[in-house]
Every structure is written in C-alpha cells, then in structure tokens.
XYZ file of C-alpha atoms in Angstrom:
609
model
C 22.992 -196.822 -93.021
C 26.486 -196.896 -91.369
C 27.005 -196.132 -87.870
C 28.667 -192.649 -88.580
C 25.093 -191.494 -89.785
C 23.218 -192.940 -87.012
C 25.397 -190.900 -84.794
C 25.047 -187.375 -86.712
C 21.310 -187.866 -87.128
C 21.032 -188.124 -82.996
C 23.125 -185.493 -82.320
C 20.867 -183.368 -84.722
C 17.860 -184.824 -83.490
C 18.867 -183.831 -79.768
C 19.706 -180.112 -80.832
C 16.728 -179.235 -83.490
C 13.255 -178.127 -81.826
C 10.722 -179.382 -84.180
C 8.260 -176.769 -82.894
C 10.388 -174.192 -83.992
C 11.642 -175.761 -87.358
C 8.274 -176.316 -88.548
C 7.210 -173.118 -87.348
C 9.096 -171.752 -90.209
C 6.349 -173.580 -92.793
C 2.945 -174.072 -91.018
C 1.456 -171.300 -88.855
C 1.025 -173.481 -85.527
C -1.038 -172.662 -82.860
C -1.082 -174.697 -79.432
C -3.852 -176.989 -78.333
C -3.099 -179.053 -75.226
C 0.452 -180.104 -75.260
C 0.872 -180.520 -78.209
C 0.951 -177.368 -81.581
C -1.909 -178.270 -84.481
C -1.839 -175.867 -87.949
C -2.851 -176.349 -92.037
C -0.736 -179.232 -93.098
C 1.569 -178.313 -96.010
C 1.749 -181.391 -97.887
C -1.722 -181.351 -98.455
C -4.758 -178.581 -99.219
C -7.053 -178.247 -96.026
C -9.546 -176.076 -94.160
C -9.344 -177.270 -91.022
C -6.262 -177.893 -89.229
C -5.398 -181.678 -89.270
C -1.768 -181.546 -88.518
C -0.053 -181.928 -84.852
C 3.394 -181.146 -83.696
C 4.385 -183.442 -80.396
C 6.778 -180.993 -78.948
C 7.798 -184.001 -76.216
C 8.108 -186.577 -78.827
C 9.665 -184.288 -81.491
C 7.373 -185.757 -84.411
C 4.824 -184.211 -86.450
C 1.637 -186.357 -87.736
C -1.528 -185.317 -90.202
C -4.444 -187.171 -89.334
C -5.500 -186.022 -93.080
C -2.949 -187.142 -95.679
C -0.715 -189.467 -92.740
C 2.695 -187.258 -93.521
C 4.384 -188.504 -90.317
C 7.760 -188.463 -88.854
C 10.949 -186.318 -87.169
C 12.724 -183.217 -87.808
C 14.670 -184.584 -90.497
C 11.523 -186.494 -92.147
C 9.822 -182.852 -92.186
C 12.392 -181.128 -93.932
C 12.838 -184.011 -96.744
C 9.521 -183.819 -97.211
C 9.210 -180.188 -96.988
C 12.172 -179.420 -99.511
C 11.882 -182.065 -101.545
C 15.764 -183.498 -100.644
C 17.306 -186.676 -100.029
C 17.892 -187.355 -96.660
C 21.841 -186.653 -96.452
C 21.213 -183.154 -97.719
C 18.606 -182.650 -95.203
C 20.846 -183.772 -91.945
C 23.211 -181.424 -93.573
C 20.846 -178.630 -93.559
C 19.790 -179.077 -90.151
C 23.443 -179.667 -88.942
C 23.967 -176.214 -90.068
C 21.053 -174.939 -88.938
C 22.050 -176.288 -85.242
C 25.524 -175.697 -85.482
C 26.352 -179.869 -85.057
C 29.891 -180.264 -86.551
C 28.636 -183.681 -88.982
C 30.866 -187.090 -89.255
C 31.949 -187.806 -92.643
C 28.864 -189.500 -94.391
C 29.379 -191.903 -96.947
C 25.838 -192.157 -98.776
C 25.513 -190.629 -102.112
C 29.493 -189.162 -101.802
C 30.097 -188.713 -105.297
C 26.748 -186.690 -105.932
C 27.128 -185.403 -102.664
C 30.446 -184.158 -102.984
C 29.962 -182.212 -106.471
C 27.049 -180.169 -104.926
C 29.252 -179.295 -102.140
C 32.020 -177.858 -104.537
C 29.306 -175.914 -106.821
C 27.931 -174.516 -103.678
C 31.748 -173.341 -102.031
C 32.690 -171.796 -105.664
C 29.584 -169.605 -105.817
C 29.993 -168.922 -102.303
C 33.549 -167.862 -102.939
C 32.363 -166.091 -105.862
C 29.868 -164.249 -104.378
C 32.173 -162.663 -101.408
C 34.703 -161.812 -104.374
C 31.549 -159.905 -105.908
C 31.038 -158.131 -102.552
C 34.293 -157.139 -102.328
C 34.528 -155.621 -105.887
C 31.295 -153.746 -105.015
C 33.087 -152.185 -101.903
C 36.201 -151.364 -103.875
C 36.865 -147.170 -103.114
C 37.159 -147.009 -107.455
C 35.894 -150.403 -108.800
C 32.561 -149.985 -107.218
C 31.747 -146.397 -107.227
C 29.697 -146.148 -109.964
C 27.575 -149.464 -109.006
C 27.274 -147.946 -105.329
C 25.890 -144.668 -106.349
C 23.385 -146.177 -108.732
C 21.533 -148.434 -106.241
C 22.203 -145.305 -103.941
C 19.997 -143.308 -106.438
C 17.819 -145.969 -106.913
C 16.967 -146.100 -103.060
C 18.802 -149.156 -102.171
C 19.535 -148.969 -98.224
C 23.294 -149.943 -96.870
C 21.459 -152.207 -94.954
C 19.910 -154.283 -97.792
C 22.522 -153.952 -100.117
C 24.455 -155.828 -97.338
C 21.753 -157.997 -96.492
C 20.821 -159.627 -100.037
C 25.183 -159.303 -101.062
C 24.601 -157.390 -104.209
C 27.815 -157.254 -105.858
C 30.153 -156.085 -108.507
C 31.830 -158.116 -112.024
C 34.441 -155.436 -113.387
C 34.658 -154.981 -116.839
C 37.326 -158.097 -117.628
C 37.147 -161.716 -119.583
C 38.984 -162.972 -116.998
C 38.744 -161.685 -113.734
C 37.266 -164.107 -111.720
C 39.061 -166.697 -113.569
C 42.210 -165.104 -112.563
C 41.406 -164.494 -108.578
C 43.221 -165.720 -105.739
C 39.986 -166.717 -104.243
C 38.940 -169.042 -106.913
C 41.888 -170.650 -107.505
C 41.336 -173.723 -105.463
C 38.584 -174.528 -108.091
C 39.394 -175.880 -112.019
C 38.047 -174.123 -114.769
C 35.668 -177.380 -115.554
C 34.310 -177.356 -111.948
C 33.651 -173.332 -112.337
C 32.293 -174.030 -116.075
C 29.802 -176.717 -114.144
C 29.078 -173.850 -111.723
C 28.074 -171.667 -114.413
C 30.421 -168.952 -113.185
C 32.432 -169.329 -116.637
C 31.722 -170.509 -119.947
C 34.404 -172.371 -122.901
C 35.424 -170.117 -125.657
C 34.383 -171.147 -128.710
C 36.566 -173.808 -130.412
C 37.935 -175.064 -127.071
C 40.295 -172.926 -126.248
C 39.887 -171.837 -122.678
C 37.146 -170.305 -120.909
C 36.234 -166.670 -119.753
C 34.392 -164.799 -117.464
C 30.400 -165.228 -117.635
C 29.666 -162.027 -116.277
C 31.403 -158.734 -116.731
C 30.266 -154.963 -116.336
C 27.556 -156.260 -114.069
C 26.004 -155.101 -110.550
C 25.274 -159.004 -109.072
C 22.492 -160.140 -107.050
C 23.257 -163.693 -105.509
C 20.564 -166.131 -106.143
C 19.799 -168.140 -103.563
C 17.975 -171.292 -102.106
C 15.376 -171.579 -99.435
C 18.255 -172.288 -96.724
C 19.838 -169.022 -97.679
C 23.060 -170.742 -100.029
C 24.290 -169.095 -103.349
C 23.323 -171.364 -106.290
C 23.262 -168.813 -109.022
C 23.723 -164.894 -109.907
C 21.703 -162.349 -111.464
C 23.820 -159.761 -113.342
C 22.327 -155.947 -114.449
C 23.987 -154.265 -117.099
C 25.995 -151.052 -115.479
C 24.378 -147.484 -116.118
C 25.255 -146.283 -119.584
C 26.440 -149.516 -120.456
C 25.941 -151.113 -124.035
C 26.173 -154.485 -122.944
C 22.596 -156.201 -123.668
C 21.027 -158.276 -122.053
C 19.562 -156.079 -119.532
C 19.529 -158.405 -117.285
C 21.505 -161.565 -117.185
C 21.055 -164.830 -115.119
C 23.568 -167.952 -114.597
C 22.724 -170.805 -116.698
C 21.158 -173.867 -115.628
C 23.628 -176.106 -113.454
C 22.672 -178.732 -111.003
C 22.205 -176.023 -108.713
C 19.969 -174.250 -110.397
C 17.013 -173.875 -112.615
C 14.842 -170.915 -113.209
C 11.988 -173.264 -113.631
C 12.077 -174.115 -109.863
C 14.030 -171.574 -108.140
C 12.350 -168.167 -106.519
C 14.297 -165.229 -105.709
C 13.729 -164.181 -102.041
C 12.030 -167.152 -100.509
C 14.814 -167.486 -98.247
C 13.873 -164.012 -96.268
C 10.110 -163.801 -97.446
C 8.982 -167.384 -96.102
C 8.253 -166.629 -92.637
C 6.594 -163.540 -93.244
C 4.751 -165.795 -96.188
C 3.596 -168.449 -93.447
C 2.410 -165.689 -91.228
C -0.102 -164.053 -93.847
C -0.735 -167.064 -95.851
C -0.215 -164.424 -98.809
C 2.692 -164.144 -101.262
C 3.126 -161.770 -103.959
C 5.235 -162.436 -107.160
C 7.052 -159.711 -108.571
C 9.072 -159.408 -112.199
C 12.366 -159.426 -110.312
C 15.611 -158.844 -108.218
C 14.820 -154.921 -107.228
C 11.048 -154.848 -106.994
C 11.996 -157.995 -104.483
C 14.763 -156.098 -102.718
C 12.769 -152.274 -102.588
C 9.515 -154.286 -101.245
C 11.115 -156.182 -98.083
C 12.968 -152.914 -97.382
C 9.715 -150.948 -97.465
C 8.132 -153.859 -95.191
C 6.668 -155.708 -97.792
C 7.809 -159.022 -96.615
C 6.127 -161.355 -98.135
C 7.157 -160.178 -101.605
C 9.144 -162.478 -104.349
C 9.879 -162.847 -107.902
C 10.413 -165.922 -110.423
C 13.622 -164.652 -112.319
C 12.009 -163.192 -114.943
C 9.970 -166.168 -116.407
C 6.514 -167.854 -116.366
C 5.459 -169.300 -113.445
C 5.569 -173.031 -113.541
C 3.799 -175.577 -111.910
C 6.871 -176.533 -109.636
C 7.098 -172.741 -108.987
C 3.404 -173.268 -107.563
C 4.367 -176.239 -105.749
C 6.778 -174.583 -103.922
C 4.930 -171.663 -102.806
C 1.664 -173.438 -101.968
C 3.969 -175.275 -98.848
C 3.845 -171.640 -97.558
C 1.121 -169.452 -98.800
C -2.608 -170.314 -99.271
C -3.172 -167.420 -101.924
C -0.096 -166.410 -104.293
C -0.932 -162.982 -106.262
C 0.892 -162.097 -109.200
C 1.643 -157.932 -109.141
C 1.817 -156.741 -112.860
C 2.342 -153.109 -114.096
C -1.047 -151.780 -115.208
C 0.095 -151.941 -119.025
C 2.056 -155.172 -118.407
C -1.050 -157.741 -117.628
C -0.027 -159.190 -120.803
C -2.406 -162.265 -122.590
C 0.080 -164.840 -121.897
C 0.906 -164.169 -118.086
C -2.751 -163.798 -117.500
C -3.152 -167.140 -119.491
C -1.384 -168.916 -117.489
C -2.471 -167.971 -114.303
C -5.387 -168.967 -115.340
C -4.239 -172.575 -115.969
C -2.330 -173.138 -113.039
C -5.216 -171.769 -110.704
C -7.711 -174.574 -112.442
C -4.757 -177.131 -112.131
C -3.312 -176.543 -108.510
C -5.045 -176.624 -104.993
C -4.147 -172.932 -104.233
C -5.335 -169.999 -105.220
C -4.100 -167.865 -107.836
C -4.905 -163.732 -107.681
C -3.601 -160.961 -109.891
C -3.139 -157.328 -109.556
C -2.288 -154.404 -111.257
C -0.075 -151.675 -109.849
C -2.184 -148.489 -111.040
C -0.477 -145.331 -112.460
C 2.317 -148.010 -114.088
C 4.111 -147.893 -111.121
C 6.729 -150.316 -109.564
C 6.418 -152.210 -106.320
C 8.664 -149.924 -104.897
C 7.482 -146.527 -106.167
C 3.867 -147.898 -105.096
C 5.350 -148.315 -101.577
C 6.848 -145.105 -101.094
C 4.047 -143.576 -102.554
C 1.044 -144.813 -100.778
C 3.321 -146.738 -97.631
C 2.666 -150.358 -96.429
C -0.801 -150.470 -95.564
C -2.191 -149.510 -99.181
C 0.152 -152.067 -100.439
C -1.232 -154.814 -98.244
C -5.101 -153.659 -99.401
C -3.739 -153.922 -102.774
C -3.108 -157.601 -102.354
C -6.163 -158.319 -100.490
C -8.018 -156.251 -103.191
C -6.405 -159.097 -106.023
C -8.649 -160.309 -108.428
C -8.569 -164.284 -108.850
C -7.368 -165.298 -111.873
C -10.990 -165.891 -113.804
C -12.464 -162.691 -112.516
C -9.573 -161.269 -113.884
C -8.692 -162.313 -117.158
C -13.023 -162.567 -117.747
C -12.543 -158.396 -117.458
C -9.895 -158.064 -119.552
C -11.604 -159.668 -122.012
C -14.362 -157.736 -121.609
C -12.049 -154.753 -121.966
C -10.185 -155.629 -124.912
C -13.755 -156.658 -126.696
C -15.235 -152.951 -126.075
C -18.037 -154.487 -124.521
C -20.165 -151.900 -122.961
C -23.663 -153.671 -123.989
C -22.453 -154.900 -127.233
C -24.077 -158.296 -127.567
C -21.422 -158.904 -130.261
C -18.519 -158.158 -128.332
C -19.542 -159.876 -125.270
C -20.309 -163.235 -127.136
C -16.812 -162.508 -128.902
C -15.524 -162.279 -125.141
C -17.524 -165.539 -124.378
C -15.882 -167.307 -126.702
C -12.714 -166.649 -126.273
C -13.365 -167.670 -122.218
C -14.798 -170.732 -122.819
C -11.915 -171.844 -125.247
C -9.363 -170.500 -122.585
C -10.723 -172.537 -120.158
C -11.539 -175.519 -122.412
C -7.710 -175.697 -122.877
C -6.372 -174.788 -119.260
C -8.482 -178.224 -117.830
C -6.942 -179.996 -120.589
C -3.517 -179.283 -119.886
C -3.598 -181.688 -116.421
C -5.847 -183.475 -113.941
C -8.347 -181.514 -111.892
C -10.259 -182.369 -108.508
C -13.466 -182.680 -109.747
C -14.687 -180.457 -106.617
C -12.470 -177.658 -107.721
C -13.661 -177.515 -111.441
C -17.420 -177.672 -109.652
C -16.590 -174.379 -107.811
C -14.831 -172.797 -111.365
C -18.129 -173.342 -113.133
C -20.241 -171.682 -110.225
C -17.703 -168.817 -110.588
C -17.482 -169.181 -114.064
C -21.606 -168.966 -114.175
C -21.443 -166.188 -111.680
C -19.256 -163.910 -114.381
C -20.686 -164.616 -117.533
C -24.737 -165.340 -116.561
C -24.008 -168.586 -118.496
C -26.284 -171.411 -116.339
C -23.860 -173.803 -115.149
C -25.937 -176.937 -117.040
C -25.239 -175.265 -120.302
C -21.621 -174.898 -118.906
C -21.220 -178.622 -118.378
C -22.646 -179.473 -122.044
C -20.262 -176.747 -123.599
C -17.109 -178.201 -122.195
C -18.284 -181.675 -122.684
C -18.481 -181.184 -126.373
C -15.038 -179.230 -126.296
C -13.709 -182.358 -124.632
C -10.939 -184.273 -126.640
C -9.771 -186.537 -123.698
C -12.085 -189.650 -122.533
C -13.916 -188.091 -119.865
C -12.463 -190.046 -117.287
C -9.243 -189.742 -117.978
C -9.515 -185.631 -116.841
C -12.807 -186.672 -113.818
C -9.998 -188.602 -112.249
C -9.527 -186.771 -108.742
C -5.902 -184.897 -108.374
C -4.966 -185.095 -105.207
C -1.751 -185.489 -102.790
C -0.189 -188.966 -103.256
C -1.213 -191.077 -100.839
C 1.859 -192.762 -98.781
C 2.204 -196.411 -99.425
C 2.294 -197.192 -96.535
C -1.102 -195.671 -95.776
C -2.487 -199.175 -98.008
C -0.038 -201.651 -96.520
C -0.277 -204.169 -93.836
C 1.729 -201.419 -91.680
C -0.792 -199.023 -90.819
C -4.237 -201.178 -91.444
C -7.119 -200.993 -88.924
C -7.115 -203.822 -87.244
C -9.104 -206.441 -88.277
C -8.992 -208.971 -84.648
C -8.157 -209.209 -81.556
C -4.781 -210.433 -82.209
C -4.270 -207.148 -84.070
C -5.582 -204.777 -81.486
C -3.527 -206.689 -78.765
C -0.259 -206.241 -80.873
C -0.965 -202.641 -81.701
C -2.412 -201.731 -78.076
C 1.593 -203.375 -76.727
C 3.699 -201.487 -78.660
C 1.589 -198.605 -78.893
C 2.390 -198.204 -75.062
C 5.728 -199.384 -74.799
C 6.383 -196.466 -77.407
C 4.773 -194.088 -75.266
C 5.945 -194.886 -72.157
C 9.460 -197.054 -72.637
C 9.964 -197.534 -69.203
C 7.049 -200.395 -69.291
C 9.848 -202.740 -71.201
C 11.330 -203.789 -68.419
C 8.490 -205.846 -67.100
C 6.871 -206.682 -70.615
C 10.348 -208.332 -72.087
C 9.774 -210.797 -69.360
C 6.286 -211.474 -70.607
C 6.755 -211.223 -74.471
C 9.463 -211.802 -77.307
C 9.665 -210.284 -80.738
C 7.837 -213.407 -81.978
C 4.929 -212.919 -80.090
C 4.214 -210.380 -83.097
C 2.681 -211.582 -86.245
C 2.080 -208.846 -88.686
C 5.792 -208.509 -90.509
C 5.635 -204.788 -90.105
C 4.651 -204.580 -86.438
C 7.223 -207.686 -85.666
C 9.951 -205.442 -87.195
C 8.985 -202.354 -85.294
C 9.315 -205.097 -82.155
C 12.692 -206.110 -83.434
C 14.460 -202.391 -83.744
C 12.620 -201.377 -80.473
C 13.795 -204.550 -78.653
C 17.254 -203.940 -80.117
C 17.649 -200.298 -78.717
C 16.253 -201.213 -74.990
C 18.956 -203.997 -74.739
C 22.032 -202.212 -76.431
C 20.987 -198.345 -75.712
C 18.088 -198.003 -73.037
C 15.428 -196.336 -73.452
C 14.834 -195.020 -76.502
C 13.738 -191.033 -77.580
C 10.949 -191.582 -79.633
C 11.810 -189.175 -82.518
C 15.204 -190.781 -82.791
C 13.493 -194.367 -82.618
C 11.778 -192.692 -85.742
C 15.388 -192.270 -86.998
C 16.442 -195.707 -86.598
C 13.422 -196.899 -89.293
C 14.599 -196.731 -92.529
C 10.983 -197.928 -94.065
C 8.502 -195.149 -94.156
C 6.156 -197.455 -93.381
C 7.480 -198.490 -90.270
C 7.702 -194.506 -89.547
C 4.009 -194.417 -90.140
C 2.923 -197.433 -88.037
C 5.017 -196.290 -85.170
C 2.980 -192.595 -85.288
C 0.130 -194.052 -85.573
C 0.159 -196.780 -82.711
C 1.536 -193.694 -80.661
C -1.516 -191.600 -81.442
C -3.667 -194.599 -80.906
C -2.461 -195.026 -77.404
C -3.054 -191.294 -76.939
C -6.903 -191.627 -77.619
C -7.746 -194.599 -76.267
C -6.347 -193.033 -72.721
C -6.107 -196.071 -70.694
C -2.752 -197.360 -71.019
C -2.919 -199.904 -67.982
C -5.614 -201.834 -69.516
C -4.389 -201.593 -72.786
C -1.205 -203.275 -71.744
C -2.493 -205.769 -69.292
C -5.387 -206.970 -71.845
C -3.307 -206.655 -74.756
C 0.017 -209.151 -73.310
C -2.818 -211.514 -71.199
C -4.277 -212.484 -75.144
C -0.476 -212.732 -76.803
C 0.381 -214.976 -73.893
C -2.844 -216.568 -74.109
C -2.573 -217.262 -78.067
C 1.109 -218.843 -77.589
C 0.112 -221.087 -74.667
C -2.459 -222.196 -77.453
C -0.037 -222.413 -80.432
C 2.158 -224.782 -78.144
C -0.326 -226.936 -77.405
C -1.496 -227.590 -80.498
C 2.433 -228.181 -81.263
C 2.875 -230.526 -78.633
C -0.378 -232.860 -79.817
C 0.643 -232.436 -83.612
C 4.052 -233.830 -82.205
C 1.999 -236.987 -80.540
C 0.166 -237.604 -83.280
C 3.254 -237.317 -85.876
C 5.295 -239.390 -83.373
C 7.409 -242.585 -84.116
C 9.651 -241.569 -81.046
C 10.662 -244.239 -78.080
C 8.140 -244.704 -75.349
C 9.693 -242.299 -73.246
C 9.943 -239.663 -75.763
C 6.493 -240.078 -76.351
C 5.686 -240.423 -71.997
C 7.605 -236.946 -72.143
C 5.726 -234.987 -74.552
C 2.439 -236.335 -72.619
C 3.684 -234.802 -69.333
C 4.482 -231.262 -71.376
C 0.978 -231.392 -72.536
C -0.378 -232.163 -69.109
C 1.418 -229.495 -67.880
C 0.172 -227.244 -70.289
C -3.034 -227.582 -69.283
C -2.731 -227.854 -65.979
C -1.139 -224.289 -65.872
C -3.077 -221.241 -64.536
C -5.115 -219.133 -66.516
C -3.052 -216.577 -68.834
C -5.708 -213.954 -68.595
C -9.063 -214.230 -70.524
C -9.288 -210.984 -72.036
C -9.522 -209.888 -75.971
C -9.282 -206.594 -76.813
C-alpha cells in the first residue's frame, strides 16, 4: 500500500464516527462506554457485537468480524477496500489523494457511474421541460406522486428520439462504447452506430445502497404503444437485477430500526409507500428474489415479507419463498394485499398503522403456501384433497432442502412447524424425507453457517497455550490500550522478545509507528495491518486487556517473564559457545566472565502469568 493511501485512509479515519456509520446497519444500544447490537454478519439472538466509540473499532465476540470504519463497510457492502475509502471519503466530505490500487478497474467504474449520473440530471431536466414533460408530469400528478418525491427519487423524462441522449451536450465528454458499456445505448444492428436505449419513457434512476445511479427503469408514456411496459437497463458492471434492490438507499435506516422489510413488485408501489410513511418498503426490479437479494437484506432486517396482490400469490413466487426461507438464516413472511389493492391504494385507504399490522399479520412462508394448498385442493374435510395437498408439501419441501445446505437446527424447527400444520408426527416426517433423499445424507446435515475468518484458526488469535503466550499477549494487549506505556517498556523489550510470527509482527508495525509517528490511534493502527489476521489479534488482545482489568500487573508480570526467558536463552548461548569453543584462551576466559556475570545478575522478576 503506497503512502498516498495511508494518508487518505487517516484522514478518513479521523473524520468518520463509527458509532454513527454503523448505526446505519445494526440497531445499537449503549452499555457502558461502549454501543453493543445483533451483529450483521452473522444470525443471533442475543447481542454479541460491540462498537468502541474511543477506539473507533467494532468486534463480535460471536463470529470475530473485527476491525475500523473502513473494515465495516467492506465487510458490510461486500467492496474492495479502495471503493470503500471512497465511499466514506464522500460520505465525510475528505477530498481523496490519487490512489493507485486497482486504477484500471477502478477508473472504468468511475466513468459508468459519472455517465449515468450525467444521464440522469439530463432525464430530470427533460421531465421539467414547460412542453417536453407535461404529459409525464401530469400523469404521476394523477397518479399521486408528490413534488417532493418526484424530486427526491429524480424520476425523469426520455423524449420520443433514437438519438437524443446520444446527441446531448451533457454526454458528450463520454464515447459511444463507454455509454454502450453503461447501458445507456445499445449498437444498431450490423454495426453501424448506436441509438438511444430508452425513448418515450418516464425514468426512475436505479440506484445503489450509497445513493449513486447505476441503472434506469423506464415506463412506457400514457397511451403509448411502445411495449415493454416497463423497461430496465441491461446488465453492466454496475448493475444486475439479480443483486440490486430498488430503494434500499432511503429504506435502510428505517429497515434497521424495525428489523422488518417489505418487498414490493416495483418502482411506484416503492415510491407511493415511503411517501405514505411506509419506510421500510422496497422492491426487486421486477424479478424473483435471489439468494444474494436475501443476503443483502438480512444485513438489515431480521424478517423480510413479500406483499403480493391477493390474486397475484402466484405458485412460483410462493415457491420460492419457500426455498429461500429453508435455505437462509432469516425469516421469510408473505402477505396479501386484500381487495387486489396496491401498496399505495392500501395506504391511503386504511393509513399507516393498518399497513404496519398488515406486515406484522404476514404469514411465514410454510404457513402460507401449506394454505394455499389447502385452498387450491378444495379441502374442507376431504381426506382426498388434503392428502393431494400433503403431497404436493412434502415434495415442495423435499426439493427446497435439496437445492443448498441447511443448519441442521433450522430444518429441526421446519419439521416442528411443518408437524404443527399438517398433524404429520415429526418421526414419520424424518423417515419421509429420508427416503425422498437423493444426496448422501451428509452432504445436506453439514451445518451452513457464516464463514469462519481464517484467522479465527491461525496462530494469530489462538488461546494461549503457556506462559510465554499469556506474557506476550498480556504486553501488547496493554501497550495497545494504553500507548503511552511504550516509553518505559521499549527500554525493557525489543520486537524479538516476541515469538509467535503473528504477535512479533503486530510488535514490529506498533514499534514502527511509536518511533516514526508517536503514539498511535488505535483504529488507524488497525489501518496500518494489511493481514486480517493481524486485525483480529490486535482486537482481541485489546478486549483481553479490557476483561482481565488489571493492567499494572499484567504489564509488570508479563515483561518480568520475557526478560526472564531471554536472560535464560543467553545463557544457554553463552555455555553452548564454551562447549563449541576452539577460541584462544582469552576468548574462552571472556565468555566465562559473561557467563559469570550472567548469573551473578539480580533477579529479573519471578513471575509467570
């Protein structure tokens, strides 16, 4: 990492509150001095994760996700760690030096993002037009659509040309190839040029969790005959409907408040919901919810319900749901507007409250599609039908746990439920989907769970196993919380006095910054570690310290045994050199008065920690 990165990634460190950042994800509460909430990288009851608000770090005493600001939001969104200084830069208003890592890759995202952010305010613009946009303005303005919102979520306007956008002053810093990459325009057929990927269209920007433009929805004008309906940008390497939610940018702090998210069909029922108060409200762009869609919300939301129509609970949406709440640690809920109304109509109907009841009313995913088979059966009593319905479950469910790996804990609870709903004993459920079972059993038992961090099974973060251990851990555990204790332990120790290689590198940086820099701020000490592991061992030692409570002793005990184990180790050098030795007399009358020296020295300190 070159010095032009260490530099931004201080000055970022020094402006971002981690409190507040992570506030934005995980509903924190404060204990102490320091914040604790549900971790989001993993699924738990109880909270196991701590903010440090004076050391800027975060820690989770449950799956050992450790680190700074910038660590959180890498982890968080899934980025590489340039994009995620950049984020924060923004997000603190810290003018960046020019980064070299990752340029190339770096550099084509940036000019994908500019073009649809140029595009977008040419969109606006269109929409505001006195003639071009009359007819789009008084259709949302029928529809309901607030100045306020419209402005908010930059709906916008493509005019009825091939080549509009193509043609702008505002896009003409960009080539045709870079906009084609953007999605913005496609080639003509045969090669010849390129033109205009939407026209006649009202636009809704598509954006990304930190609020940028990476796509566009377009809706056919009123009275148009220009099908689709509606029209979204192609994938790029911005964007892929597969991954990306519409809304999450202004729905994810009301999502982190209630725990609760509700998926919608699409741009309007997302835009009519926040501006009736429903907050919390998003869509997936008009396809299936995937299992990255999932992994995405469940950072934010315990409980994701999907809102259907009442006619539109179709098979294959309920299918799925199904599957992905036996696959993923979160839990999956459906509901159906009633009268076959729309988010919005629902809202202004029956106002905010009834909406929220309607989402705490949501069925989970079995209870739900185990009625709707009921109802599609005609089962009212008819042994026939309900075995019909039976059947169908059980295969349902046979082939949702064989689609992926499921904690065998969670597919314990299913069969309860599952039990519960059909009055089938849970013994004879176990021997049903045995026999249904195509996989080797333990290929599906096999426990799905968060990844573990390597480092969590390396040498960096083991318990320690002696007293040499615990004395090395117990040193820099306090010199990294209280830094001002170097000055009298560099005296006392060296680098080498550590022998595990992780601990002796976290010596080496730590060393290095109270020589060249002072002392150091420990989540920018965090910054300075490159190896995760080293992250983790440094968070650790830290919280170690913490517990344990009595710094002094851990100090003094833990530098009187390293001082006592080198006095040791040269001894035993200086009589391996005797006995190895072919040296003069008084070479050899030397080393003898070393050794007696040695010995003759005062006691180091007896303690072992």
């Amino acid at each position: 990492m070159n010095e032009s990165s260490n530099d931004g990634k201080t000055r970022v460190l020094q402006a971002i509150d981690i409190v507040e950042l992570i506030s934005q994800t995980v509903k924190l509460r404060r204990r102490g001095k320091d914040y604790v909430g549900l971790c989001p990288f993993h699924q738990e009851k109880t909270p196991s994760f701590k903010v440090d608000p004076a050391r800027q770090m975060f820690y989770c005493f449950g799956c050992k996700a450790s680190g700074n600001a910038i660590d959180f939001v890498i982890k968080r969104d899934r980025i590489e760690f340039v994009e995620a200084l950049q984020l924060l830069a923004r997000q603190a208003n810290v003018e960046l030096p020019r980064l070299g890592v990752n340029k190339q890759n770096s550099s084509e995202r940036q000019v994908l993002l500019e073009a649809h952010s140029a595009a977008c305010g040419l969109f606006e613009k269109l929409f505001s037009h006195p003639q071009h946009g009359a007819v789009a303005r008084d259709y949302l303005a029928k529809r309901g659509f607030s100045a306020e919102m419209i402005r908010k979520y930059q709906i916008g306007l493509a005019v009825e040309s091939w080549d509009m956008l193509l043609k702008s002053r505002a896009m003409k810093k960009f080539t045709p190839q870079q906009l084609a990459m953007a999605g913005l325009v496609k080639a003509r057929e045969g090669g010849e040029g390129f033109y205009d990927t939407f026209r006649n269209r009202i636009i809704f920007p598509i954006r990304d969790e930190q609020g940028r433009v990476i796509a566009f929805g377009g809706r056919e004008m009123p009275g148009s005959e220009n099908p689709p309906k509606y029209l979204n940008s192609p994938e790029t390497p911005l964007f892929s409907k597969g991954r990306c939610i519409y809304g999450l940018d202004h729905a994810r702090q009301s999502i982190v408040e209630t725990r609760t998210v509700a998926v919608v069909e699409g741009y309007t029922d997302v835009i009519m919901s926040h501006q009736y108060g429903a907050t919390n409200v998003v869509s997936v762009l008009g396809t299936a919810m995937t299992e990255q869609h999932v992994a995405i919300l469940k950072r934010f939301a315990d409980r994701i319900v999907l809102l259907f129509d009442a006619d539109a609970a179709g098979d294959a949406a309920a299918n799925r749901a199904v599957e992905l709440l036996l696959s993923q640690p979160v839990e999956i809920a459906i509901a159906s507007i009633p009268d076959g109304l729309d988010p919005d109509e629902y809202l202004m109907q029956h106002g905010l409250e009834s909406f929220q009841k309607l989402l705490a009313d949501a069925q989970d995913a079995l209870s739900f599609k185990w009625k709707q088979l009921l109802h599609d059966f005609g089962a009212k009593g008819d042994l026939t039908s309900q075995q019909k319905a039976i059947e169908q479950y059980m295969t349902l469910l046979a082939g949702a746990r064989g689609s992926g790996r499921i904690d065998p804990l969670r597919w314990g609870a299913i069969l309860a439920r599952v039990s519960r709903l059909t009055e089938i004993p849970t013994d004879e459920l176990n021997k049903r989907f045995k026999s249904d079972r195509k996989r080797p059993r333990a290929s599906v038992e096999t426990r799905s769970k968060e990844p573990e961090p390597a480092s969590s099974i390396s040498n960096a973060s083991a318990a320690p196993s002696n007293a040499r251990d615990r004395a090395e851990r117990w040193v820099l555990g306090a010199l990294l919380a209280e830094p001002s204790r170097w000055a009298g332990v560099q005296h006392e120790l060296s680098v080498s006095d550590f022998s595990d290689q992780y601990r002796q590198k976290l010596a080496e940086v730590y060393w290095a910054h109270q020589r060249d820099d002072g002392e150091p701020v420990f989540s920018e000490l965090l910054g300075l570690l490159d190896n995760s592991a080293l992250k983790e061992l440094a968070i650790e030692l830290v919280q170690e310290t913490e517990a344990m409570g009595n710094l002094d002793r851990m100090l003094t005990d833990g530098m009187a045994h390293l001082k006592q184990i080198r006095h040791k180790q040269d001894k035993n050098s200086l009589v391996a050199q005797l006995r190895a030795s072919q040296q003069a007399p008084e070479d050899e009358i030397a080393l003898l008065r070393k050794l007696q020296d040695s010995v003759r020295r005062p006691d180091i300190g007896q303690a072992a920690p």
